[in-house]
Structure formats: structure tokens, C-alpha cells
JSON list of C-alpha atoms in Angstrom, two decimals:
[
{"chain": "U", "resi": 1, "resn": "MET", "atom": "CA", "xyz": [0.00, 0.00, 0.00]},
{"chain": "U", "resi": 2, "resn": "THR", "atom": "CA", "xyz": [0.98, 3.61, -0.49]},
{"chain": "U", "resi": 3, "resn": "ASP", "atom": "CA", "xyz": [-0.19, 6.77, 1.20]},
{"chain": "U", "resi": 4, "resn": "GLY", "atom": "CA", "xyz": [-1.45, 8.09, -2.13]},
{"chain": "U", "resi": 5, "resn": "THR", "atom": "CA", "xyz": [1.51, 10.35, -2.79]},
{"chain": "U", "resi": 6, "resn": "GLU", "atom": "CA", "xyz": [4.02, 9.58, -5.51]},
{"chain": "U", "resi": 7, "resn": "LYS", "atom": "CA", "xyz": [7.69, 9.83, -4.51]},
{"chain": "U", "resi": 8, "resn": "ALA", "atom": "CA", "xyz": [9.59, 12.41, -6.59]},
{"chain": "U", "resi": 9, "resn": "PRO", "atom": "CA", "xyz": [12.38, 11.14, -8.82]},
{"chain": "U", "resi": 10, "resn": "LEU", "atom": "CA", "xyz": [15.93, 11.35, -7.46]},
{"chain": "U", "resi": 11, "resn": "SER", "atom": "CA", "xyz": [16.96, 14.03, -9.96]},
{"chain": "U", "resi": 12, "resn": "VAL", "atom": "CA", "xyz": [14.09, 16.24, -8.86]},
{"chain": "U", "resi": 13, "resn": "ARG", "atom": "CA", "xyz": [14.96, 15.79, -5.21]},
{"chain": "U", "resi": 14, "resn": "LEU", "atom": "CA", "xyz": [18.63, 16.61, -5.91]},
{"chain": "U", "resi": 15, "resn": "ASN", "atom": "CA", "xyz": [17.69, 19.73, -7.79]},
{"chain": "U", "resi": 16, "resn": "THR", "atom": "CA", "xyz": [15.43, 20.78, -4.96]},
{"chain": "U", "resi": 17, "resn": "ALA", "atom": "CA", "xyz": [18.18, 20.24, -2.38]},
{"chain": "U", "resi": 18, "resn": "LEU", "atom": "CA", "xyz": [20.73, 22.09, -4.50]},
{"chain": "U", "resi": 19, "resn": "GLY", "atom": "CA", "xyz": [18.35, 24.96, -4.98]},
{"chain": "U", "resi": 20, "resn": "ARG", "atom": "CA", "xyz": [17.69, 25.19, -1.28]},
{"chain": "U", "resi": 21, "resn": "HIS", "atom": "CA", "xyz": [21.45, 25.40, -0.50]},
{"chain": "U", "resi": 22, "resn": "ARG", "atom": "CA", "xyz": [22.51, 27.19, -3.64]},
{"chain": "U", "resi": 23, "resn": "THR", "atom": "CA", "xyz": [24.04, 30.21, -1.88]},
{"chain": "U", "resi": 24, "resn": "ALA", "atom": "CA", "xyz": [26.08, 28.12, 0.54]},
{"chain": "U", "resi": 25, "resn": "ILE", "atom": "CA", "xyz": [27.37, 25.92, -2.27]},
{"chain": "U", "resi": 26, "resn": "ILE", "atom": "CA", "xyz": [28.45, 28.96, -4.30]},
{"chain": "U", "resi": 27, "resn": "VAL", "atom": "CA", "xyz": [30.26, 30.45, -1.30]},
{"chain": "U", "resi": 28, "resn": "VAL", "atom": "CA", "xyz": [32.07, 27.19, -0.52]},
{"chain": "U", "resi": 29, "resn": "SER", "atom": "CA", "xyz": [33.02, 26.66, -4.17]},
{"chain": "U", "resi": 30, "resn": "ALA", "atom": "CA", "xyz": [34.37, 30.20, -4.43]},
{"chain": "U", "resi": 31, "resn": "ALA", "atom": "CA", "xyz": [36.39, 29.70, -1.25]},
{"chain": "U", "resi": 32, "resn": "ILE", "atom": "CA", "xyz": [37.91, 26.49, -2.63]},
{"chain": "U", "resi": 33, "resn": "VAL", "atom": "CA", "xyz": [38.87, 28.25, -5.86]},
{"chain": "U", "resi": 34, "resn": "VAL", "atom": "CA", "xyz": [40.47, 31.10, -3.89]},
{"chain": "U", "resi": 35, "resn": "ILE", "atom": "CA", "xyz": [42.44, 28.60, -1.76]},
{"chain": "U", "resi": 36, "resn": "ILE", "atom": "CA", "xyz": [43.70, 26.76, -4.84]},
{"chain": "U", "resi": 37, "resn": "ILE", "atom": "CA", "xyz": [44.73, 29.98, -6.58]},
{"chain": "U", "resi": 38, "resn": "SER", "atom": "CA", "xyz": [46.43, 31.26, -3.41]},
{"chain": "U", "resi": 39, "resn": "SER", "atom": "CA", "xyz": [48.30, 27.97, -2.99]},
{"chain": "U", "resi": 40, "resn": "VAL", "atom": "CA", "xyz": [49.53, 28.05, -6.58]},
{"chain": "U", "resi": 41, "resn": "LEU", "atom": "CA", "xyz": [50.65, 31.67, -6.24]},
{"chain": "U", "resi": 42, "resn": "ALA", "atom": "CA", "xyz": [52.39, 30.96, -2.93]},
{"chain": "U", "resi": 43, "resn": "PHE", "atom": "CA", "xyz": [54.17, 27.95, -4.44]},
{"chain": "U", "resi": 44, "resn": "ASN", "atom": "CA", "xyz": [55.30, 29.95, -7.45]},
{"chain": "U", "resi": 45, "resn": "LEU", "atom": "CA", "xyz": [56.52, 32.76, -5.20]},
{"chain": "U", "resi": 46, "resn": "SER", "atom": "CA", "xyz": [58.41, 30.28, -3.02]},
{"chain": "U", "resi": 47, "resn": "GLN", "atom": "CA", "xyz": [59.99, 28.72, -6.10]},
{"chain": "U", "resi": 48, "resn": "ARG", "atom": "CA", "xyz": [61.10, 32.09, -7.43]},
{"chain": "U", "resi": 49, "resn": "ARG", "atom": "CA", "xyz": [62.56, 33.03, -4.03]},
{"chain": "U", "resi": 50, "resn": "MET", "atom": "CA", "xyz": [64.44, 29.74, -3.88]},
{"chain": "U", "resi": 51, "resn": "GLU", "atom": "CA", "xyz": [65.77, 30.17, -7.42]},
{"chain": "U", "resi": 52, "resn": "ARG", "atom": "CA", "xyz": [66.94, 33.71, -6.60]},
{"chain": "U", "resi": 53, "resn": "SER", "atom": "CA", "xyz": [68.64, 32.54, -3.40]},
{"chain": "U", "resi": 54, "resn": "ILE", "atom": "CA", "xyz": [70.44, 29.72, -5.22]},
{"chain": "U", "resi": 55, "resn": "ALA", "atom": "CA", "xyz": [71.56, 32.13, -7.94]},
{"chain": "U", "resi": 56, "resn": "SER", "atom": "CA", "xyz": [72.89, 34.45, -5.22]},
{"chain": "U", "resi": 57, "resn": "ALA", "atom": "CA", "xyz": [74.74, 31.56, -3.57]},
{"chain": "U", "resi": 58, "resn": "GLU", "atom": "CA", "xyz": [76.36, 30.67, -6.90]},
{"chain": "U", "resi": 59, "resn": "GLU", "atom": "CA", "xyz": [77.36, 34.30, -7.40]},
{"chain": "U", "resi": 60, "resn": "ILE", "atom": "CA", "xyz": [78.91, 34.32, -3.91]},
{"chain": "U", "resi": 61, "resn": "GLN", "atom": "CA", "xyz": [80.83, 31.14, -4.68]},
{"chain": "U", "resi": 62, "resn": "LEU", "atom": "CA", "xyz": [82.27, 32.63, -7.88]},
{"chain": "U", "resi": 63, "resn": "LEU", "atom": "CA", "xyz": [83.16, 35.85, -6.08]},
{"chain": "U", "resi": 64, "resn": "TYR", "atom": "CA", "xyz": [84.89, 33.86, -3.33]},
{"chain": "U", "resi": 65, "resn": "GLU", "atom": "CA", "xyz": [86.93, 31.97, -5.93]},
{"chain": "U", "resi": 66, "resn": "GLU", "atom": "CA", "xyz": [87.93, 35.30, -7.48]},
{"chain": "U", "resi": 67, "resn": "TRP", "atom": "CA", "xyz": [88.91, 36.68, -4.08]},
{"chain": "U", "resi": 68, "resn": "SER", "atom": "CA", "xyz": [90.83, 33.53, -3.15]},
{"chain": "U", "resi": 69, "resn": "ALA", "atom": "CA", "xyz": [92.75, 33.49, -6.43]},
{"chain": "U", "resi": 70, "resn": "ALA", "atom": "CA", "xyz": [93.67, 37.17, -6.05]},
{"chain": "U", "resi": 71, "resn": "ASN", "atom": "CA", "xyz": [94.66, 36.55, -2.44]},
{"chain": "U", "resi": 72, "resn": "ASP", "atom": "CA", "xyz": [96.95, 33.70, -3.48]},
{"chain": "U", "resi": 73, "resn": "ALA", "atom": "CA", "xyz": [98.48, 35.93, -6.15]},
{"chain": "U", "resi": 74, "resn": "GLY", "atom": "CA", "xyz": [99.34, 38.52, -3.50]},
{"chain": "U", "resi": 75, "resn": "THR", "atom": "CA", "xyz": [97.25, 41.40, -4.86]},
{"chain": "U", "resi": 76, "resn": "ASP", "atom": "CA", "xyz": [95.74, 42.22, -1.51]},
{"chain": "U", "resi": 77, "resn": "GLY", "atom": "CA", "xyz": [96.81, 44.09, 1.57]},
{"chain": "U", "resi": 78, "resn": "PRO", "atom": "CA", "xyz": [97.17, 47.58, 2.89]},
{"chain": "U", "resi": 79, "resn": "ASP", "atom": "CA", "xyz": [100.27, 48.22, 0.74]},
{"chain": "U", "resi": 80, "resn": "ALA", "atom": "CA", "xyz": [97.99, 48.56, -2.29]},
{"chain": "U", "resi": 81, "resn": "ALA", "atom": "CA", "xyz": [96.56, 51.71, -0.75]},
{"chain": "U", "resi": 82, "resn": "ALA", "atom": "CA", "xyz": [99.83, 53.09, 0.58]},
{"chain": "U", "resi": 83, "resn": "GLU", "atom": "CA", "xyz": [100.27, 55.84, -1.99]},
{"chain": "U", "resi": 84, "resn": "PRO", "atom": "CA", "xyz": [98.08, 58.97, -1.72]},
{"chain": "U", "resi": 85, "resn": "GLY", "atom": "CA", "xyz": [95.07, 58.70, -3.99]},
{"chain": "U", "resi": 86, "resn": "SER", "atom": "CA", "xyz": [95.59, 55.01, -4.70]},
{"chain": "U", "resi": 87, "resn": "GLN", "atom": "CA", "xyz": [92.68, 52.55, -4.77]},
{"chain": "U", "resi": 88, "resn": "PRO", "atom": "CA", "xyz": [92.06, 49.86, -2.11]},
{"chain": "U", "resi": 89, "resn": "GLY", "atom": "CA", "xyz": [93.67, 46.46, -2.69]},
{"chain": "U", "resi": 90, "resn": "THR", "atom": "CA", "xyz": [91.90, 44.09, -5.04]},
{"chain": "U", "resi": 91, "resn": "THR", "atom": "CA", "xyz": [91.06, 41.48, -2.44]},
{"chain": "U", "resi": 92, "resn": "ASP", "atom": "CA", "xyz": [90.16, 44.11, 0.16]},
{"chain": "U", "resi": 93, "resn": "THR", "atom": "CA", "xyz": [87.46, 45.45, -2.15]},
{"chain": "U", "resi": 94, "resn": "THR", "atom": "CA", "xyz": [86.30, 41.99, -3.24]},
{"chain": "U", "resi": 95, "resn": "GLU", "atom": "CA", "xyz": [86.17, 40.76, 0.34]},
{"chain": "U", "resi": 96, "resn": "GLU", "atom": "CA", "xyz": [84.00, 43.69, 1.37]},
{"chain": "U", "resi": 97, "resn": "THR", "atom": "CA", "xyz": [81.63, 42.97, -1.53]},
{"chain": "U", "resi": 98, "resn": "LEU", "atom": "CA", "xyz": [81.67, 39.27, -0.68]},
{"chain": "U", "resi": 99, "resn": "ARG", "atom": "CA", "xyz": [80.76, 39.84, 2.96]},
{"chain": "U", "resi": 100, "resn": "THR", "atom": "CA", "xyz": [77.99, 42.26, 1.97]},
{"chain": "U", "resi": 101, "resn": "LYS", "atom": "CA", "xyz": [76.45, 39.71, -0.40]},
{"chain": "U", "resi": 102, "resn": "ILE", "atom": "CA", "xyz": [76.71, 36.92, 2.17]},
{"chain": "U", "resi": 103, "resn": "ASN", "atom": "CA", "xyz": [74.97, 39.03, 4.83]},
{"chain": "U", "resi": 104, "resn": "ALA", "atom": "CA", "xyz": [72.23, 40.01, 2.38]},
{"chain": "U", "resi": 105, "resn": "LEU", "atom": "CA", "xyz": [71.57, 36.42, 1.38]},
{"chain": "U", "resi": 106, "resn": "VAL", "atom": "CA", "xyz": [71.54, 35.08, 4.94]},
{"chain": "U", "resi": 107, "resn": "GLU", "atom": "CA", "xyz": [69.27, 37.88, 6.15]},
{"chain": "U", "resi": 108, "resn": "GLY", "atom": "CA", "xyz": [66.91, 37.55, 3.17]},
{"chain": "U", "resi": 109, "resn": "HIS", "atom": "CA", "xyz": [66.85, 33.74, 3.06]},
{"chain": "U", "resi": 110, "resn": "PRO", "atom": "CA", "xyz": [67.99, 32.54, 6.50]},
{"chain": "U", "resi": 111, "resn": "ARG", "atom": "CA", "xyz": [66.90, 28.93, 5.97]},
{"chain": "U", "resi": 112, "resn": "GLY", "atom": "CA", "xyz": [67.75, 26.53, 3.20]},
{"chain": "U", "resi": 113, "resn": "TYR", "atom": "CA", "xyz": [70.70, 25.31, 1.21]},
{"chain": "U", "resi": 114, "resn": "ALA", "atom": "CA", "xyz": [71.63, 28.71, -0.25]},
{"chain": "U", "resi": 115, "resn": "ALA", "atom": "CA", "xyz": [72.13, 30.24, 3.21]},
{"chain": "U", "resi": 116, "resn": "THR", "atom": "CA", "xyz": [74.17, 27.23, 4.29]},
{"chain": "U", "resi": 117, "resn": "ARG", "atom": "CA", "xyz": [76.45, 27.61, 1.28]},
{"chain": "U", "resi": 118, "resn": "ALA", "atom": "CA", "xyz": [76.85, 31.33, 1.94]},
{"chain": "U", "resi": 119, "resn": "ARG", "atom": "CA", "xyz": [77.77, 30.73, 5.59]},
{"chain": "U", "resi": 120, "resn": "PHE", "atom": "CA", "xyz": [80.27, 28.07, 4.48]},
{"chain": "U", "resi": 121, "resn": "VAL", "atom": "CA", "xyz": [81.94, 30.56, 2.14]},
{"chain": "U", "resi": 122, "resn": "LEU", "atom": "CA", "xyz": [82.17, 33.07, 4.99]},
{"chain": "U", "resi": 123, "resn": "ALA", "atom": "CA", "xyz": [83.94, 30.43, 7.10]},
{"chain": "U", "resi": 124, "resn": "GLN", "atom": "CA", "xyz": [86.37, 29.76, 4.25]},
{"chain": "U", "resi": 125, "resn": "VAL", "atom": "CA", "xyz": [87.15, 33.47, 4.03]},
{"chain": "U", "resi": 126, "resn": "GLU", "atom": "CA", "xyz": [87.91, 33.61, 7.76]},
{"chain": "U", "resi": 127, "resn": "TRP", "atom": "CA", "xyz": [90.19, 30.58, 7.43]},
{"chain": "U", "resi": 128, "resn": "GLU", "atom": "CA", "xyz": [92.14, 32.05, 4.53]},
{"chain": "U", "resi": 129, "resn": "ARG", "atom": "CA", "xyz": [92.54, 35.31, 6.42]},
{"chain": "U", "resi": 130, "resn": "GLY", "atom": "CA", "xyz": [94.11, 33.33, 9.27]},
{"chain": "U", "resi": 131, "resn": "ASP", "atom": "CA", "xyz": [91.39, 34.28, 11.78]},
{"chain": "U", "resi": 132, "resn": "PHE", "atom": "CA", "xyz": [90.97, 30.74, 13.08]},
{"chain": "U", "resi": 133, "resn": "GLU", "atom": "CA", "xyz": [88.72, 31.65, 16.00]},
{"chain": "U", "resi": 134, "resn": "ALA", "atom": "CA", "xyz": [86.29, 33.31, 13.60]},
{"chain": "U", "resi": 135, "resn": "ALA", "atom": "CA", "xyz": [86.65, 30.38, 11.19]},
{"chain": "U", "resi": 136, "resn": "HIS", "atom": "CA", "xyz": [85.85, 27.91, 13.97]},
{"chain": "U", "resi": 137, "resn": "ALA", "atom": "CA", "xyz": [82.72, 29.84, 14.94]},
{"chain": "U", "resi": 138, "resn": "ALA", "atom": "CA", "xyz": [81.60, 30.19, 11.32]},
{"chain": "U", "resi": 139, "resn": "PHE", "atom": "CA", "xyz": [82.16, 26.53, 10.42]},
{"chain": "U", "resi": 140, "resn": "LEU", "atom": "CA", "xyz": [80.43, 25.41, 13.61]},
{"chain": "U", "resi": 141, "resn": "ALA", "atom": "CA", "xyz": [77.43, 27.61, 12.75]},
{"chain": "U", "resi": 142, "resn": "VAL", "atom": "CA", "xyz": [77.17, 25.83, 9.39]},
{"chain": "U", "resi": 143, "resn": "ALA", "atom": "CA", "xyz": [77.36, 22.38, 10.98]},
{"chain": "U", "resi": 144, "resn": "GLU", "atom": "CA", "xyz": [74.80, 23.11, 13.68]},
{"chain": "U", "resi": 145, "resn": "GLY", "atom": "CA", "xyz": [72.53, 25.27, 11.54]},
{"chain": "U", "resi": 146, "resn": "ASP", "atom": "CA", "xyz": [71.85, 22.56, 8.94]},
{"chain": "U", "resi": 147, "resn": "ALA", "atom": "CA", "xyz": [72.86, 19.27, 10.52]},
{"chain": "U", "resi": 148, "resn": "GLU", "atom": "CA", "xyz": [71.40, 17.15, 7.71]},
{"chain": "U", "resi": 149, "resn": "SER", "atom": "CA", "xyz": [73.28, 18.93, 4.93]},
{"chain": "U", "resi": 150, "resn": "TYR", "atom": "CA", "xyz": [76.21, 17.18, 3.26]},
{"chain": "U", "resi": 151, "resn": "LEU", "atom": "CA", "xyz": [78.21, 20.30, 4.20]},
{"chain": "U", "resi": 152, "resn": "ALA", "atom": "CA", "xyz": [77.62, 19.71, 7.93]},
{"chain": "U", "resi": 153, "resn": "PRO", "atom": "CA", "xyz": [80.33, 17.07, 8.56]},
{"chain": "U", "resi": 154, "resn": "ILE", "atom": "CA", "xyz": [82.77, 18.96, 6.31]},
{"chain": "U", "resi": 155, "resn": "ALA", "atom": "CA", "xyz": [82.13, 22.15, 8.26]},
{"chain": "U", "resi": 156, "resn": "LEU", "atom": "CA", "xyz": [82.46, 20.30, 11.57]},
{"chain": "U", "resi": 157, "resn": "PHE", "atom": "CA", "xyz": [85.82, 18.85, 10.52]},
{"chain": "U", "resi": 158, "resn": "ASN", "atom": "CA", "xyz": [87.02, 22.29, 9.47]},
{"chain": "U", "resi": 159, "resn": "ALA", "atom": "CA", "xyz": [85.83, 23.73, 12.79]},
{"chain": "U", "resi": 160, "resn": "ALA", "atom": "CA", "xyz": [87.96, 21.11, 14.55]},
{"chain": "U", "resi": 161, "resn": "ALA", "atom": "CA", "xyz": [90.96, 21.94, 12.35]},
{"chain": "U", "resi": 162, "resn": "ALA", "atom": "CA", "xyz": [90.51, 25.63, 13.19]},
{"chain": "U", "resi": 163, "resn": "LEU", "atom": "CA", "xyz": [90.59, 24.80, 16.90]},
{"chain": "U", "resi": 164, "resn": "GLU", "atom": "CA", "xyz": [93.84, 22.91, 16.33]},
{"chain": "U", "resi": 165, "resn": "GLU", "atom": "CA", "xyz": [95.27, 26.06, 14.78]},
{"chain": "U", "resi": 166, "resn": "THR", "atom": "CA", "xyz": [94.36, 28.00, 17.93]},
{"chain": "U", "resi": 167, "resn": "GLY", "atom": "CA", "xyz": [96.01, 25.37, 20.13]},
{"chain": "U", "resi": 168, "resn": "ASP", "atom": "CA", "xyz": [92.75, 24.01, 21.58]},
{"chain": "U", "resi": 169, "resn": "VAL", "atom": "CA", "xyz": [93.53, 20.31, 21.18]},
{"chain": "U", "resi": 170, "resn": "GLU", "atom": "CA", "xyz": [90.81, 19.10, 23.56]},
{"chain": "U", "resi": 171, "resn": "GLY", "atom": "CA", "xyz": [88.18, 21.10, 21.69]},
{"chain": "U", "resi": 172, "resn": "ALA", "atom": "CA", "xyz": [89.45, 19.73, 18.39]},
{"chain": "U", "resi": 173, "resn": "LEU", "atom": "CA", "xyz": [89.30, 16.16, 19.70]},
{"chain": "U", "resi": 174, "resn": "GLU", "atom": "CA", "xyz": [85.68, 16.64, 20.72]},
{"chain": "U", "resi": 175, "resn": "LEU", "atom": "CA", "xyz": [84.68, 17.89, 17.28]},
{"chain": "U", "resi": 176, "resn": "TYR", "atom": "CA", "xyz": [86.65, 15.19, 15.44]},
{"chain": "U", "resi": 177, "resn": "ARG", "atom": "CA", "xyz": [84.80, 12.59, 17.53]},
{"chain": "U", "resi": 178, "resn": "ARG", "atom": "CA", "xyz": [81.50, 14.13, 16.43]},
{"chain": "U", "resi": 179, "resn": "VAL", "atom": "CA", "xyz": [82.57, 13.85, 12.79]},
{"chain": "U", "resi": 180, "resn": "ALA", "atom": "CA", "xyz": [83.72, 10.25, 13.18]},
{"chain": "U", "resi": 181, "resn": "GLY", "atom": "CA", "xyz": [80.46, 9.28, 14.90]},
{"chain": "U", "resi": 182, "resn": "SER", "atom": "CA", "xyz": [78.14, 11.28, 12.66]},
{"chain": "U", "resi": 183, "resn": "THR", "atom": "CA", "xyz": [75.00, 9.50, 11.46]},
{"chain": "U", "resi": 184, "resn": "VAL", "atom": "CA", "xyz": [75.07, 11.62, 8.30]},
{"chain": "U", "resi": 185, "resn": "PRO", "atom": "CA", "xyz": [77.09, 9.82, 5.59]},
{"chain": "U", "resi": 186, "resn": "ASN", "atom": "CA", "xyz": [80.26, 11.83, 5.09]},
{"chain": "U", "resi": 187, "resn": "VAL", "atom": "CA", "xyz": [83.67, 11.60, 3.47]},
{"chain": "U", "resi": 188, "resn": "GLU", "atom": "CA", "xyz": [85.35, 13.25, 6.47]},
{"chain": "U", "resi": 189, "resn": "ALA", "atom": "CA", "xyz": [84.82, 10.35, 8.92]},
{"chain": "U", "resi": 190, "resn": "PRO", "atom": "CA", "xyz": [88.02, 8.46, 8.01]},
{"chain": "U", "resi": 191, "resn": "ARG", "atom": "CA", "xyz": [90.04, 11.66, 8.00]},
{"chain": "U", "resi": 192, "resn": "ALA", "atom": "CA", "xyz": [88.61, 12.53, 11.42]},
{"chain": "U", "resi": 193, "resn": "LEU", "atom": "CA", "xyz": [89.59, 9.11, 12.80]},
{"chain": "U", "resi": 194, "resn": "PHE", "atom": "CA", "xyz": [93.14, 9.62, 11.53]},
{"chain": "U", "resi": 195, "resn": "ALA", "atom": "CA", "xyz": [93.21, 13.08, 13.12]},
{"chain": "U", "resi": 196, "resn": "LEU", "atom": "CA", "xyz": [92.03, 11.56, 16.40]},
{"chain": "U", "resi": 197, "resn": "GLY", "atom": "CA", "xyz": [94.85, 9.01, 16.25]},
{"chain": "U", "resi": 198, "resn": "ARG", "atom": "CA", "xyz": [97.38, 11.70, 15.38]},
{"chain": "U", "resi": 199, "resn": "LEU", "atom": "CA", "xyz": [96.31, 13.96, 18.26]},
{"chain": "U", "resi": 200, "resn": "SER", "atom": "CA", "xyz": [96.23, 11.02, 20.67]},
{"chain": "U", "resi": 201, "resn": "GLU", "atom": "CA", "xyz": [99.81, 10.25, 19.69]},
{"chain": "U", "resi": 202, "resn": "GLY", "atom": "CA", "xyz": [100.70, 13.88, 20.33]},
{"chain": "U", "resi": 203, "resn": "GLN", "atom": "CA", "xyz": [99.28, 13.55, 23.84]},
{"chain": "U", "resi": 204, "resn": "GLY", "atom": "CA", "xyz": [101.27, 10.39, 24.49]},
{"chain": "U", "resi": 205, "resn": "ASP", "atom": "CA", "xyz": [98.15, 8.21, 24.44]},
{"chain": "U", "resi": 206, "resn": "ARG", "atom": "CA", "xyz": [99.47, 5.23, 22.47]},
{"chain": "U", "resi": 207, "resn": "GLU", "atom": "CA", "xyz": [96.53, 2.93, 23.23]},
{"chain": "U", "resi": 208, "resn": "GLY", "atom": "CA", "xyz": [94.03, 5.60, 22.27]},
{"chain": "U", "resi": 209, "resn": "ALA", "atom": "CA", "xyz": [95.86, 6.25, 19.01]},
{"chain": "U", "resi": 210, "resn": "LEU", "atom": "CA", "xyz": [95.89, 2.53, 18.16]},
{"chain": "U", "resi": 211, "resn": "GLU", "atom": "CA", "xyz": [92.17, 2.32, 18.87]},
{"chain": "U", "resi": 212, "resn": "TYR", "atom": "CA", "xyz": [91.39, 5.15, 16.44]},
{"chain": "U", "resi": 213, "resn": "TYR", "atom": "CA", "xyz": [93.71, 3.79, 13.74]},
{"chain": "U", "resi": 214, "resn": "ASN", "atom": "CA", "xyz": [92.13, 0.34, 14.03]},
{"chain": "U", "resi": 215, "resn": "ARG", "atom": "CA", "xyz": [88.67, 1.84, 13.79]},
{"chain": "U", "resi": 216, "resn": "LEU", "atom": "CA", "xyz": [89.82, 3.62, 10.65]},
{"chain": "U", "resi": 217, "resn": "ILE", "atom": "CA", "xyz": [90.88, 0.30, 9.12]},
{"chain": "U", "resi": 218, "resn": "ASP", "atom": "CA", "xyz": [87.76, -1.58, 10.27]},
{"chain": "U", "resi": 219, "resn": "GLU", "atom": "CA", "xyz": [85.19, 1.04, 9.33]},
{"chain": "U", "resi": 220, "resn": "HIS", "atom": "CA", "xyz": [86.75, 2.63, 6.24]},
{"chain": "U", "resi": 221, "resn": "GLY", "atom": "CA", "xyz": [88.84, 0.00, 4.53]},
{"chain": "U", "resi": 222, "resn": "GLY", "atom": "CA", "xyz": [88.52, 1.70, 1.14]},
{"chain": "U", "resi": 223, "resn": "SER", "atom": "CA", "xyz": [89.65, 5.13, 2.27]},
{"chain": "U", "resi": 224, "resn": "ASN", "atom": "CA", "xyz": [92.96, 6.70, 1.26]},
{"chain": "U", "resi": 225, "resn": "TRP", "atom": "CA", "xyz": [93.52, 7.47, 4.95]},
{"chain": "U", "resi": 226, "resn": "THR", "atom": "CA", "xyz": [93.50, 3.76, 5.81]},
{"chain": "U", "resi": 227, "resn": "ASN", "atom": "CA", "xyz": [97.04, 3.12, 4.54]},
{"chain": "U", "resi": 228, "resn": "LEU", "atom": "CA", "xyz": [98.30, 6.02, 6.63]},
{"chain": "U", "resi": 229, "resn": "GLY", "atom": "CA", "xyz": [96.55, 4.50, 9.63]},
{"chain": "U", "resi": 230, "resn": "ARG", "atom": "CA", "xyz": [98.21, 1.12, 8.97]},
{"chain": "U", "resi": 231, "resn": "ASN", "atom": "CA", "xyz": [101.60, 2.80, 8.75]},
{"chain": "U", "resi": 232, "resn": "ARG", "atom": "CA", "xyz": [101.06, 4.49, 12.11]},
{"chain": "U", "resi": 233, "resn": "ILE", "atom": "CA", "xyz": [100.02, 1.19, 13.70]},
{"chain": "U", "resi": 234, "resn": "ILE", "atom": "CA", "xyz": [103.20, -0.48, 12.39]},
{"chain": "U", "resi": 235, "resn": "TRP", "atom": "CA", "xyz": [105.32, 2.36, 13.70]},
{"chain": "U", "resi": 236, "resn": "LEU", "atom": "CA", "xyz": [103.65, 2.45, 17.12]},
{"chain": "U", "resi": 237, "resn": "ASN", "atom": "CA", "xyz": [103.97, -1.32, 17.51]},
{"chain": "U", "resi": 238, "resn": "SER", "atom": "CA", "xyz": [107.64, -1.10, 16.57]},
{"chain": "U", "resi": 239, "resn": "GLN", "atom": "CA", "xyz": [108.17, 1.32, 19.47]},
{"chain": "U", "resi": 240, "resn": "GLU", "atom": "CA", "xyz": [106.61, -0.99, 22.05]},
{"chain": "U", "resi": 241, "resn": "GLY", "atom": "CA", "xyz": [108.96, -1.93, 24.80]}
]
């Protein structure tokens, strides 16, 4: 039995429901379109910013290579400006430009690979200038600022080497241990183990040195540093007794 009323077809009922909520549907649809457009624009803007930052990092790298080459050639220094009216030294001017560009990139794009590269270049500049305390701080900032970057263990090793240059052997040992035990794959681990053995020898710790050299052989058999480690083991064992 029926109640005498005929049920409306599904299409009619859908049209009725859509008509009843037409305004809400239009508002929601418009909001979705706005979100999609905004997301696309934001993505494009982010991509352009990233491309600009990478281009800036490449420019900084080229400028650093120019500065380093000029520095090696001996075109720098206060003597270049000794005569009245003379221009500043080539590397003095380039270094100032280099530092300005690095600061601008890091301030404008503080996160990401480009900033890490720029900070690494700054650390290299400090090293070449012989300011090893500043180089240590700059390399350490790279390593700790982007710990997952392939530059992190390289920067950490260089920070340790800078501490060696300042005479802080204990600080260098600590950083070399961090490089050797890093969970990030890195080419500096065998070199760090050799450095640990070398410094242990320097401190008169024969057993510690042998331990590091043996780790070098066991963990990095294919490294060029392994043969050096074997040679040190042979020499240390020859001195026993």
C-alpha cells in the first residue's frame, strides 16, 4: 500500500536540495577556488625566491673563488693603498663585496641550502685570512645550523681543524669525535679518525691512538687514509717496549 503520494524522482529531489542550499554551495566553491589559486601563487613565489637565493649563492661562490685566487696571487693588503690617492687592494674590495652579499643572502633567506652555502663561504674566508677563532665559529654555525646537509660534517671537521690552529687540542678532539660518529654519511669520517689518532699520539696516548687507527681500518677499509693508519700502527707497535 501507499499513502497516495508519488515519490519524486531522485533528480528532482537533488535539484530541490541544491536549490535550497545554492548560496552556501556557491560560497564554498568560491572559497575552494580562492584557496587553490592562493596555494599556486604561494608555491610559485616560493619557487622564485628559492631560485633567486640559489643564484645568489652561486654568485657568492664565484666571487669567493675570485677573491681567493687574487689573495693567493698577493694582490691584496694595505700596501695597495699606501700611496696617496691610490685605490684599495683588489682582495680588500672583493672581500667587502663578498661579505655584503653573504649578509644580504643570509638575512633575506635565512633557511635553506643557499644560506648554508653562503655561511660556508664566509667560514672559508675567515680561514684564509688566518682568523681561526672566527673560522671555527663560522664553520660550527654551518654544521649546527643545517645538521642534515652534506656540508655539515665537512664544516664540523674544518671547525675542529681551526681549533687545532688555535692550540685548543681538547676542543678539536671533541669535534673530530663528532665527525667520526656522525649518522650523516660523510667523506670526512676516516680523515677525522686519523686526526684523532694523530692527536692522541701527540698527547702520548698510544693505546688511544691505536684504537682510532684500528677503527679507521675496520670502518673505512677503502679510504685513502687507511694506509696512513696502517703505517702508524706499524710504527707504534715497533716502538713498544
